Short mmCIF file of N, CA, C and O in Angstrom, two decimals:
data_model
loop_
_atom_site.label_atom_id
_atom_site.label_comp_id
_atom_site.label_asym_id
_atom_site.label_seq_id
_atom_site.Cartn_x
_atom_site.Cartn_y
_atom_site.Cartn_z
N MET A 1 125.09 76.10 -49.72
CA MET A 1 126.29 76.33 -49.05
C MET A 1 126.70 77.78 -49.29
O MET A 1 127.08 78.48 -48.44
N GLU A 2 126.64 78.17 -50.48
CA GLU A 2 127.15 79.57 -50.86
C GLU A 2 126.20 80.69 -50.23
O GLU A 2 126.76 81.65 -49.84
N ARG A 3 124.91 80.39 -50.08
CA ARG A 3 124.05 81.39 -49.57
C ARG A 3 124.06 81.36 -48.01
O ARG A 3 123.98 82.36 -47.42
N VAL A 4 124.25 80.21 -47.41
CA VAL A 4 124.17 80.01 -45.97
C VAL A 4 125.57 80.39 -45.21
O VAL A 4 125.52 80.94 -44.19
N THR A 5 126.68 80.12 -45.97
CA THR A 5 127.98 80.31 -45.28
C THR A 5 128.14 81.69 -44.81
O THR A 5 128.56 81.88 -43.65
N PRO A 6 127.89 82.76 -45.61
CA PRO A 6 128.14 84.08 -45.07
C PRO A 6 127.29 84.44 -43.92
O PRO A 6 127.69 85.16 -43.08
N ARG A 7 126.09 83.94 -43.93
CA ARG A 7 125.22 84.12 -42.73
C ARG A 7 125.71 83.49 -41.54
O ARG A 7 125.68 84.12 -40.36
N LEU A 8 126.27 82.35 -41.59
CA LEU A 8 126.91 81.66 -40.48
C LEU A 8 128.08 82.45 -40.05
O LEU A 8 128.27 82.60 -38.80
N LEU A 9 128.90 82.82 -41.01
CA LEU A 9 130.20 83.55 -40.59
C LEU A 9 129.90 84.89 -40.06
O LEU A 9 130.70 85.51 -39.32
N ALA A 10 128.71 85.42 -40.26
CA ALA A 10 128.26 86.71 -39.63
C ALA A 10 128.03 86.64 -38.19
O ALA A 10 127.93 87.56 -37.50
N MET A 11 127.81 85.45 -37.74
CA MET A 11 127.47 85.16 -36.30
C MET A 11 128.83 85.35 -35.52
O MET A 11 129.84 84.92 -35.93
N SER A 12 128.69 86.02 -34.38
CA SER A 12 129.93 86.39 -33.67
C SER A 12 130.45 85.10 -32.99
O SER A 12 129.59 84.20 -32.76
N ASP A 13 131.70 85.14 -32.61
CA ASP A 13 132.29 83.98 -31.93
C ASP A 13 131.60 83.68 -30.60
O ASP A 13 131.32 82.59 -30.27
N ALA A 14 131.16 84.83 -29.90
CA ALA A 14 130.47 84.66 -28.62
C ALA A 14 129.13 84.09 -28.78
O ALA A 14 128.69 83.08 -28.16
N ASP A 15 128.39 84.47 -29.84
CA ASP A 15 127.02 83.97 -30.06
C ASP A 15 127.06 82.57 -30.54
O ASP A 15 126.26 81.77 -30.20
N SER A 16 128.12 82.22 -31.30
CA SER A 16 128.20 80.82 -31.84
C SER A 16 128.41 79.82 -30.68
O SER A 16 128.28 78.63 -30.87
N GLY A 17 128.92 80.31 -29.54
CA GLY A 17 129.29 79.41 -28.38
C GLY A 17 128.17 79.41 -27.37
O GLY A 17 128.29 78.61 -26.37
N ARG A 18 127.22 80.18 -27.52
CA ARG A 18 126.05 80.39 -26.55
C ARG A 18 125.04 79.31 -26.80
O ARG A 18 124.44 79.10 -27.80
N ARG A 19 124.81 78.52 -25.64
CA ARG A 19 123.75 77.46 -25.61
C ARG A 19 122.35 78.15 -25.37
O ARG A 19 122.28 78.99 -24.45
N PRO A 20 121.41 77.76 -26.14
CA PRO A 20 119.99 78.33 -25.89
C PRO A 20 119.42 78.01 -24.57
O PRO A 20 118.55 78.66 -24.08
N ALA A 21 119.80 76.88 -24.02
CA ALA A 21 119.30 76.36 -22.74
C ALA A 21 120.25 75.28 -22.24
O ALA A 21 121.08 74.73 -23.03
N PRO A 22 120.21 75.06 -21.00
CA PRO A 22 121.02 73.98 -20.45
C PRO A 22 120.74 72.59 -21.17
O PRO A 22 119.61 72.34 -21.56
N ASN A 23 121.79 71.86 -21.49
CA ASN A 23 121.67 70.65 -22.20
C ASN A 23 121.23 70.72 -23.60
O ASN A 23 120.75 69.72 -24.24
N LYS A 24 121.28 71.93 -24.20
CA LYS A 24 120.97 72.14 -25.67
C LYS A 24 122.31 72.51 -26.25
O LYS A 24 123.18 73.17 -25.68
N TRP A 25 122.50 72.17 -27.61
CA TRP A 25 123.74 72.48 -28.28
C TRP A 25 123.76 74.00 -28.69
O TRP A 25 122.81 74.60 -28.96
N SER A 26 124.98 74.51 -28.58
CA SER A 26 125.25 75.86 -29.06
C SER A 26 125.33 75.76 -30.64
O SER A 26 125.50 74.63 -31.18
N PRO A 27 125.30 76.86 -31.34
CA PRO A 27 125.56 76.81 -32.69
C PRO A 27 126.78 76.10 -33.12
O PRO A 27 126.79 75.36 -34.16
N ARG A 28 127.84 76.30 -32.36
CA ARG A 28 129.11 75.58 -32.70
C ARG A 28 128.87 74.03 -32.65
O ARG A 28 129.42 73.23 -33.51
N GLU A 29 128.20 73.53 -31.58
CA GLU A 29 128.00 72.17 -31.45
C GLU A 29 126.95 71.65 -32.54
O GLU A 29 127.12 70.49 -32.95
N VAL A 30 126.01 72.43 -32.90
CA VAL A 30 125.15 72.08 -34.07
C VAL A 30 125.88 71.90 -35.33
O VAL A 30 125.71 70.87 -35.98
N ILE A 31 126.78 72.84 -35.70
CA ILE A 31 127.62 72.71 -36.88
C ILE A 31 128.48 71.53 -36.67
O ILE A 31 128.71 70.74 -37.65
N GLY A 32 129.05 71.26 -35.50
CA GLY A 32 129.85 70.14 -35.21
C GLY A 32 129.05 68.77 -35.53
O GLY A 32 129.50 67.86 -36.12
N HIS A 33 127.78 68.76 -34.94
CA HIS A 33 126.98 67.65 -35.23
C HIS A 33 126.67 67.44 -36.80
O HIS A 33 126.71 66.38 -37.26
N LEU A 34 126.47 68.49 -37.44
CA LEU A 34 126.30 68.47 -39.03
C LEU A 34 127.64 68.00 -39.69
O LEU A 34 127.54 67.34 -40.72
N ILE A 35 128.73 68.30 -39.11
CA ILE A 35 130.05 67.73 -39.61
C ILE A 35 130.08 66.26 -39.46
O ILE A 35 130.31 65.46 -40.30
N ASP A 36 129.62 65.81 -38.23
CA ASP A 36 129.52 64.34 -37.94
C ASP A 36 128.56 63.65 -38.84
O ASP A 36 128.76 62.54 -39.40
N SER A 37 127.43 64.32 -39.08
CA SER A 37 126.48 63.70 -39.95
C SER A 37 127.04 63.65 -41.38
O SER A 37 126.75 62.63 -42.06
N ALA A 38 127.71 64.63 -41.82
CA ALA A 38 128.31 64.64 -43.06
C ALA A 38 129.31 63.51 -43.22
O ALA A 38 129.36 62.74 -44.23
N SER A 39 130.10 63.30 -42.16
CA SER A 39 131.14 62.32 -42.17
C SER A 39 130.51 60.95 -42.31
O SER A 39 130.94 60.02 -43.16
N ASN A 40 129.49 60.66 -41.53
CA ASN A 40 128.84 59.37 -41.50
C ASN A 40 128.07 59.17 -42.76
O ASN A 40 128.10 58.03 -43.43
N ASN A 41 127.35 60.16 -43.29
CA ASN A 41 126.56 60.04 -44.44
C ASN A 41 127.33 59.97 -45.79
O ASN A 41 126.96 59.25 -46.74
N HIS A 42 128.44 60.65 -45.74
CA HIS A 42 129.37 60.54 -46.92
C HIS A 42 129.66 59.16 -47.15
O HIS A 42 129.53 58.54 -48.31
N GLN A 43 130.09 58.36 -46.13
CA GLN A 43 130.43 57.07 -46.21
C GLN A 43 129.27 56.24 -46.61
O GLN A 43 129.35 55.28 -47.47
N ARG A 44 128.10 56.44 -46.14
CA ARG A 44 126.95 55.76 -46.49
C ARG A 44 126.59 55.82 -47.94
O ARG A 44 126.16 54.91 -48.63
N PHE A 45 126.61 57.09 -48.44
CA PHE A 45 126.33 57.38 -49.78
C PHE A 45 127.27 56.71 -50.75
O PHE A 45 126.82 56.15 -51.81
N VAL A 46 128.53 56.59 -50.40
CA VAL A 46 129.48 55.89 -51.23
C VAL A 46 129.29 54.39 -51.19
O VAL A 46 129.16 53.70 -52.13
N ARG A 47 129.20 53.83 -49.91
CA ARG A 47 129.07 52.36 -49.71
C ARG A 47 127.78 51.81 -50.37
O ARG A 47 127.75 50.70 -50.80
N ALA A 48 126.69 52.65 -50.34
CA ALA A 48 125.53 52.13 -50.86
C ALA A 48 125.55 51.70 -52.30
O ALA A 48 124.80 50.82 -52.80
N GLN A 49 126.52 52.23 -53.08
CA GLN A 49 126.71 51.90 -54.45
C GLN A 49 127.29 50.59 -54.62
O GLN A 49 127.31 50.02 -55.82
N PHE A 50 127.86 49.95 -53.56
CA PHE A 50 128.55 48.59 -53.62
C PHE A 50 127.85 47.54 -52.85
O PHE A 50 128.45 46.52 -52.66
N GLN A 51 126.63 47.85 -52.42
CA GLN A 51 125.94 46.80 -51.55
C GLN A 51 124.54 46.64 -52.04
O GLN A 51 124.00 47.52 -52.78
N ASP A 52 123.89 45.59 -51.69
CA ASP A 52 122.58 45.18 -52.11
C ASP A 52 121.49 45.69 -51.20
O ASP A 52 120.31 45.51 -51.48
N ASP A 53 121.83 46.27 -50.14
CA ASP A 53 120.83 46.86 -49.16
C ASP A 53 121.22 48.19 -48.69
O ASP A 53 122.27 48.78 -49.26
N LEU A 54 120.46 48.77 -47.83
CA LEU A 54 120.72 50.11 -47.33
C LEU A 54 120.81 49.95 -45.78
O LEU A 54 120.26 50.74 -45.06
N MET A 55 121.68 49.06 -45.30
CA MET A 55 121.91 48.85 -43.95
C MET A 55 123.25 49.54 -43.64
O MET A 55 124.33 49.23 -44.17
N PHE A 56 123.21 50.42 -42.58
CA PHE A 56 124.38 51.25 -42.20
C PHE A 56 124.53 51.35 -40.73
O PHE A 56 123.53 51.20 -40.00
N THR A 57 125.78 51.45 -40.32
CA THR A 57 126.08 51.68 -38.86
C THR A 57 125.60 53.08 -38.40
O THR A 57 125.79 54.04 -39.14
N GLY A 58 125.12 53.13 -37.25
CA GLY A 58 124.64 54.30 -36.60
C GLY A 58 125.82 54.84 -35.75
O GLY A 58 126.88 54.34 -35.72
N TYR A 59 125.49 56.03 -34.98
CA TYR A 59 126.55 56.52 -34.09
C TYR A 59 125.77 57.37 -32.99
O TYR A 59 124.64 57.78 -33.31
N ASP A 60 126.41 57.46 -31.94
CA ASP A 60 125.88 58.29 -30.79
C ASP A 60 126.22 59.78 -30.94
O ASP A 60 127.20 60.21 -30.61
N GLN A 61 125.28 60.49 -31.45
CA GLN A 61 125.55 61.95 -31.85
C GLN A 61 125.91 62.75 -30.71
O GLN A 61 126.79 63.57 -30.82
N ASP A 62 125.35 62.64 -29.56
CA ASP A 62 125.68 63.39 -28.36
C ASP A 62 127.05 62.98 -27.91
O ASP A 62 127.82 63.98 -27.54
N ALA A 63 127.47 61.76 -27.86
CA ALA A 63 128.85 61.38 -27.53
C ALA A 63 129.80 61.88 -28.56
O ALA A 63 130.93 62.39 -28.14
N TRP A 64 129.53 61.92 -29.84
CA TRP A 64 130.47 62.44 -30.81
C TRP A 64 130.62 63.85 -30.63
O TRP A 64 131.77 64.45 -30.65
N VAL A 65 129.57 64.71 -30.44
CA VAL A 65 129.75 66.11 -30.18
C VAL A 65 130.64 66.44 -28.93
O VAL A 65 131.41 67.24 -28.88
N ARG A 66 130.25 65.67 -27.90
CA ARG A 66 130.89 65.89 -26.56
C ARG A 66 132.39 65.56 -26.67
O ARG A 66 133.29 66.30 -26.23
N THR A 67 132.67 64.41 -27.27
CA THR A 67 134.06 63.95 -27.28
C THR A 67 134.92 64.83 -28.19
O THR A 67 136.14 65.01 -27.95
N GLN A 68 134.40 65.39 -29.26
CA GLN A 68 135.17 66.23 -30.13
C GLN A 68 135.34 67.66 -29.75
O GLN A 68 136.05 68.46 -30.28
N LYS A 69 134.64 68.02 -28.66
CA LYS A 69 134.70 69.34 -27.98
C LYS A 69 134.56 70.43 -29.01
O LYS A 69 135.30 71.40 -29.06
N TYR A 70 133.48 70.34 -29.78
CA TYR A 70 133.18 71.49 -30.81
C TYR A 70 133.10 72.77 -30.14
O TYR A 70 133.40 73.86 -30.76
N GLN A 71 132.60 72.87 -28.85
CA GLN A 71 132.43 74.03 -28.24
C GLN A 71 133.73 74.83 -28.12
O GLN A 71 133.72 76.12 -28.01
N ASP A 72 134.90 74.17 -28.09
CA ASP A 72 136.24 74.81 -27.97
C ASP A 72 136.81 75.12 -29.26
O ASP A 72 137.96 75.67 -29.35
N GLU A 73 136.20 74.80 -30.47
CA GLU A 73 136.84 75.02 -31.74
C GLU A 73 136.47 76.45 -32.28
O GLU A 73 135.35 77.00 -31.99
N PRO A 74 137.35 77.04 -33.01
CA PRO A 74 137.06 78.24 -33.60
C PRO A 74 135.88 78.26 -34.52
O PRO A 74 135.84 77.29 -35.39
N TRP A 75 134.94 79.12 -34.39
CA TRP A 75 133.68 79.13 -35.20
C TRP A 75 134.09 79.10 -36.78
O TRP A 75 133.50 78.36 -37.51
N ARG A 76 134.98 80.03 -37.21
CA ARG A 76 135.22 80.09 -38.62
C ARG A 76 135.75 78.70 -39.11
O ARG A 76 135.46 78.28 -40.25
N ASP A 77 136.64 78.03 -38.31
CA ASP A 77 137.22 76.79 -38.73
C ASP A 77 135.98 75.74 -38.90
O ASP A 77 135.97 74.94 -39.88
N LEU A 78 135.08 75.70 -38.06
CA LEU A 78 133.98 74.76 -38.02
C LEU A 78 133.03 75.02 -39.32
O LEU A 78 132.73 74.12 -40.04
N VAL A 79 132.80 76.24 -39.56
CA VAL A 79 131.88 76.60 -40.70
C VAL A 79 132.67 76.27 -41.99
O VAL A 79 132.03 75.69 -42.92
N THR A 80 133.92 76.55 -42.08
CA THR A 80 134.75 76.25 -43.23
C THR A 80 134.74 74.66 -43.48
O THR A 80 134.56 74.21 -44.71
N LEU A 81 134.95 73.92 -42.45
CA LEU A 81 134.96 72.37 -42.65
C LEU A 81 133.59 71.99 -43.05
O LEU A 81 133.49 71.14 -43.92
N TRP A 82 132.49 72.43 -42.37
CA TRP A 82 131.18 72.12 -42.75
C TRP A 82 130.85 72.39 -44.15
O TRP A 82 130.30 71.57 -44.93
N ARG A 83 131.18 73.62 -44.59
CA ARG A 83 130.95 74.03 -45.95
C ARG A 83 131.65 73.13 -46.97
O ARG A 83 131.07 72.61 -47.91
N THR A 84 132.90 72.90 -46.80
CA THR A 84 133.72 72.14 -47.70
C THR A 84 133.23 70.76 -47.80
O THR A 84 133.12 70.11 -48.93
N PHE A 85 132.98 70.09 -46.68
CA PHE A 85 132.54 68.72 -46.68
C PHE A 85 131.18 68.60 -47.36
O PHE A 85 131.02 67.68 -48.24
N ASN A 86 130.32 69.53 -47.19
CA ASN A 86 128.96 69.48 -47.86
C ASN A 86 129.07 69.75 -49.29
O ASN A 86 128.26 69.14 -50.07
N LEU A 87 129.95 70.52 -49.73
CA LEU A 87 130.20 70.74 -51.15
C LEU A 87 130.67 69.44 -51.79
O LEU A 87 130.23 69.11 -52.92
N HIS A 88 131.52 68.68 -51.05
CA HIS A 88 131.98 67.41 -51.63
C HIS A 88 130.75 66.38 -51.61
O HIS A 88 130.61 65.68 -52.57
N ILE A 89 129.94 66.48 -50.61
CA ILE A 89 128.84 65.50 -50.56
C ILE A 89 127.89 65.79 -51.64
O ILE A 89 127.34 64.91 -52.32
N ALA A 90 127.68 67.12 -52.04
CA ALA A 90 126.85 67.47 -53.11
C ALA A 90 127.34 66.89 -54.43
O ALA A 90 126.60 66.39 -55.30
N HIS A 91 128.64 66.90 -54.57
CA HIS A 91 129.29 66.34 -55.77
C HIS A 91 129.12 64.79 -55.80
O HIS A 91 128.84 64.25 -56.81
N VAL A 92 129.27 64.12 -54.65
CA VAL A 92 129.02 62.72 -54.55
C VAL A 92 127.57 62.37 -54.91
O VAL A 92 127.37 61.42 -55.72
N ILE A 93 126.62 63.10 -54.36
CA ILE A 93 125.22 62.93 -54.68
C ILE A 93 124.95 63.00 -56.21
O ILE A 93 124.33 62.21 -56.81
N GLU A 94 125.49 64.08 -56.77
CA GLU A 94 125.35 64.35 -58.19
C GLU A 94 125.90 63.22 -59.00
O GLU A 94 125.54 62.99 -60.21
N SER A 95 127.00 62.52 -58.47
CA SER A 95 127.71 61.52 -59.23
C SER A 95 127.13 60.18 -59.19
O SER A 95 127.46 59.27 -60.08
N VAL A 96 126.18 59.92 -58.32
CA VAL A 96 125.58 58.57 -58.15
C VAL A 96 124.65 58.45 -59.36
O VAL A 96 123.73 59.21 -59.57
N PRO A 97 124.83 57.26 -60.10
CA PRO A 97 123.90 56.99 -61.29
C PRO A 97 122.42 56.98 -60.80
O PRO A 97 122.16 56.52 -59.78
N ALA A 98 121.52 57.49 -61.69
CA ALA A 98 120.14 57.56 -61.34
C ALA A 98 119.61 56.23 -61.00
O ALA A 98 118.73 56.12 -60.08
N ASP A 99 120.01 55.16 -61.70
CA ASP A 99 119.42 53.72 -61.41
C ASP A 99 119.82 53.34 -60.07
O ASP A 99 119.12 52.57 -59.39
N VAL A 100 120.97 53.77 -59.53
CA VAL A 100 121.47 53.35 -58.22
C VAL A 100 120.75 54.23 -57.19
O VAL A 100 120.17 53.69 -56.12
N ARG A 101 120.48 55.50 -57.40
CA ARG A 101 119.76 56.36 -56.50
C ARG A 101 118.27 55.86 -56.34
O ARG A 101 117.73 55.99 -55.30
N THR A 102 117.71 55.44 -57.39
CA THR A 102 116.30 55.20 -57.46
C THR A 102 115.92 53.72 -57.20
O THR A 102 114.71 53.34 -57.13
N ARG A 103 116.88 52.83 -57.16
CA ARG A 103 116.62 51.38 -56.93
C ARG A 103 115.92 51.23 -55.59
O ARG A 103 116.31 51.77 -54.54
N THR A 104 114.85 50.43 -55.67
CA THR A 104 113.99 50.24 -54.45
C THR A 104 114.68 49.16 -53.60
O THR A 104 115.05 48.07 -54.12
N HIS A 105 114.63 49.34 -52.23
CA HIS A 105 115.19 48.39 -51.32
C HIS A 105 114.15 48.27 -50.19
O HIS A 105 113.57 49.20 -49.80
N THR A 106 113.96 47.06 -49.79
CA THR A 106 113.14 46.76 -48.55
C THR A 106 114.03 46.40 -47.31
O THR A 106 113.60 46.43 -46.27
N ARG A 107 115.29 46.07 -47.58
CA ARG A 107 116.27 45.77 -46.55
C ARG A 107 117.03 47.09 -46.35
O ARG A 107 117.85 47.48 -47.09
N HIS A 108 116.64 47.74 -45.23
CA HIS A 108 117.30 49.00 -44.82
C HIS A 108 117.08 49.14 -43.26
O HIS A 108 116.33 48.43 -42.67
N ASN A 109 117.74 50.12 -42.67
CA ASN A 109 117.63 50.48 -41.33
C ASN A 109 117.28 52.03 -41.20
O ASN A 109 117.67 52.61 -40.25
N PHE A 110 116.48 52.50 -42.11
CA PHE A 110 116.01 53.85 -42.15
C PHE A 110 115.05 54.05 -40.97
O PHE A 110 114.85 55.28 -40.59
N ASP A 111 114.54 53.06 -40.51
CA ASP A 111 113.63 53.25 -39.28
C ASP A 111 114.34 53.71 -38.05
O ASP A 111 113.97 54.44 -37.13
N ALA A 112 115.75 53.42 -38.07
CA ALA A 112 116.60 53.72 -36.94
C ALA A 112 117.58 54.99 -37.36
O ALA A 112 117.95 55.82 -36.45
N LEU A 113 117.85 55.20 -38.67
CA LEU A 113 118.96 56.16 -39.05
C LEU A 113 118.40 57.42 -39.62
O LEU A 113 119.00 58.42 -39.51
N ALA A 114 117.22 57.35 -40.37
CA ALA A 114 116.83 58.51 -41.06
C ALA A 114 116.20 59.49 -40.15
O ALA A 114 115.68 59.25 -39.12
N TRP A 115 116.33 60.81 -40.54
CA TRP A 115 115.75 61.91 -39.77
C TRP A 115 114.18 61.81 -39.85
O TRP A 115 113.62 61.95 -38.79
N ALA A 116 113.73 61.54 -40.97
CA ALA A 116 112.30 61.14 -41.19
C ALA A 116 112.30 59.59 -41.50
O ALA A 116 112.48 59.22 -42.60
N PRO A 117 112.02 58.86 -40.45
CA PRO A 117 112.18 57.41 -40.54
C PRO A 117 111.23 56.82 -41.57
O PRO A 117 110.12 57.23 -41.95
N VAL A 118 111.72 55.67 -42.20
CA VAL A 118 110.96 54.75 -42.97
C VAL A 118 110.73 53.50 -42.24
O VAL A 118 111.70 52.93 -41.72
N ALA A 119 109.54 53.01 -42.19
CA ALA A 119 109.21 51.73 -41.52
C ALA A 119 110.18 50.56 -42.03
O ALA A 119 110.45 50.46 -43.14
N ALA A 120 110.58 49.76 -41.07
CA ALA A 120 111.43 48.58 -41.46
C ALA A 120 110.65 47.77 -42.45
O ALA A 120 109.43 47.55 -42.21
N GLY A 121 111.35 47.37 -43.55
CA GLY A 121 110.66 46.55 -44.57
C GLY A 121 109.88 47.33 -45.58
O GLY A 121 109.59 46.71 -46.63
N ALA A 122 109.61 48.58 -45.37
CA ALA A 122 108.99 49.35 -46.38
C ALA A 122 109.84 49.73 -47.50
O ALA A 122 111.05 49.87 -47.24
N PRO A 123 109.39 49.78 -48.72
CA PRO A 123 110.31 50.10 -49.86
C PRO A 123 110.84 51.52 -49.73
O PRO A 123 110.06 52.42 -49.35
N THR A 124 112.11 51.71 -50.04
CA THR A 124 112.69 53.02 -49.90
C THR A 124 113.95 53.04 -50.95
O THR A 124 114.29 51.98 -51.53
N THR A 125 114.55 54.17 -51.06
CA THR A 125 115.63 54.35 -52.01
C THR A 125 116.77 55.13 -51.37
O THR A 125 116.62 55.80 -50.38
N LEU A 126 117.98 54.99 -52.00
CA LEU A 126 119.12 55.85 -51.59
C LEU A 126 118.75 57.27 -51.89
O LEU A 126 119.07 58.15 -51.12
N ASP A 127 118.03 57.60 -52.98
CA ASP A 127 117.63 59.00 -53.20
C ASP A 127 116.78 59.50 -52.04
O ASP A 127 117.05 60.66 -51.69
N TYR A 128 115.90 58.67 -51.44
CA TYR A 128 115.12 59.25 -50.25
C TYR A 128 116.19 59.52 -49.19
O TYR A 128 116.00 60.51 -48.46
N PHE A 129 117.14 58.70 -48.87
CA PHE A 129 118.02 58.91 -47.78
C PHE A 129 118.91 60.14 -47.99
O PHE A 129 119.20 60.90 -47.14
N MET A 130 119.29 60.44 -49.23
CA MET A 130 119.96 61.61 -49.55
C MET A 130 119.20 62.92 -49.39
O MET A 130 119.69 63.84 -48.73
N SER A 131 117.94 62.78 -49.73
CA SER A 131 116.98 64.01 -49.48
C SER A 131 116.81 64.12 -48.01
O SER A 131 116.69 65.22 -47.51
N ASP A 132 116.67 63.01 -47.30
CA ASP A 132 116.52 63.06 -45.87
C ASP A 132 117.73 63.75 -45.20
O ASP A 132 117.55 64.57 -44.27
N TYR A 133 118.92 63.47 -45.71
CA TYR A 133 120.11 64.17 -45.18
C TYR A 133 120.02 65.65 -45.34
O TYR A 133 120.30 66.40 -44.36
N VAL A 134 119.62 66.11 -46.47
CA VAL A 134 119.39 67.59 -46.71
C VAL A 134 118.36 68.12 -45.81
O VAL A 134 118.52 69.21 -45.23
N GLY A 135 117.24 67.37 -45.54
CA GLY A 135 116.21 67.86 -44.69
C GLY A 135 116.71 67.99 -43.22
O GLY A 135 116.41 68.94 -42.55
N HIS A 136 117.58 67.03 -42.84
CA HIS A 136 118.09 67.09 -41.46
C HIS A 136 119.06 68.33 -41.32
O HIS A 136 118.95 68.95 -40.36
N LEU A 137 119.85 68.51 -42.35
CA LEU A 137 120.75 69.65 -42.38
C LEU A 137 119.91 71.03 -42.20
O LEU A 137 120.32 71.78 -41.35
N LYS A 138 118.98 71.18 -43.02
CA LYS A 138 118.22 72.44 -42.96
C LYS A 138 117.45 72.54 -41.65
O LYS A 138 117.31 73.65 -41.20
N HIS A 139 117.01 71.46 -41.04
CA HIS A 139 116.34 71.48 -39.74
C HIS A 139 117.25 72.12 -38.74
O HIS A 139 116.91 73.00 -37.91
N HIS A 140 118.56 71.61 -38.64
CA HIS A 140 119.52 72.08 -37.65
C HIS A 140 119.90 73.47 -37.97
O HIS A 140 120.18 74.29 -37.00
N LEU A 141 120.00 73.95 -39.21
CA LEU A 141 120.31 75.34 -39.62
C LEU A 141 119.22 76.27 -39.09
O LEU A 141 119.48 77.27 -38.40
N ARG A 142 118.01 75.80 -39.18
CA ARG A 142 116.87 76.64 -38.71
C ARG A 142 116.91 76.71 -37.19
O ARG A 142 116.52 77.74 -36.66
N GLN A 143 117.41 75.70 -36.51
CA GLN A 143 117.53 75.76 -34.99
C GLN A 143 118.45 76.88 -34.55
O GLN A 143 118.22 77.41 -33.56
N ILE A 144 119.40 77.20 -35.41
CA ILE A 144 120.36 78.26 -34.96
C ILE A 144 120.01 79.59 -35.74
O ILE A 144 120.88 80.44 -35.79
N GLY A 145 118.86 79.69 -36.35
CA GLY A 145 118.35 80.93 -36.89
C GLY A 145 118.75 81.09 -38.30
O GLY A 145 118.71 82.33 -38.81
N ILE A 146 119.16 80.14 -39.10
CA ILE A 146 119.52 80.20 -40.48
C ILE A 146 118.52 79.56 -41.35
O ILE A 146 118.44 78.32 -41.23
N ASP A 147 117.86 80.29 -42.21
CA ASP A 147 116.80 79.63 -43.06
C ASP A 147 117.55 79.27 -44.38
O ASP A 147 118.10 80.12 -45.10
N ALA A 148 117.58 77.96 -44.56
CA ALA A 148 118.33 77.55 -45.79
C ALA A 148 117.20 77.33 -46.87
O ALA A 148 117.29 76.58 -47.69
#
């Protein structure tokens, strides 16, 4: 967060609102999507500690971005929210006991939720899902020209 945030903030307001192609997200919408991802995954990471499986509710990412009108939000505000939320998620991840993070589960829906899916019924861990979250975040930052 500390290395990436200044590079995001260096992007002009105009550039942050520019879509690379029709029906493609602008950098503002990408960061908005990453805020939505943070919101959903924060809850998943916390709830996973109180349940015996890794089954979580999904969400319609395009509808969330469209409904929240990230395109109309000030760039600096979006980056600040994204940064702060992810600093908290890093704290949450670090706070999960190792035995909870590495406990193997075969009941999960990472075939539908994970950025890099895991086949239904295949063994996986919360640690995998947390790493998958970071991979997803880096993927989208690269889309807007930020190498994390």
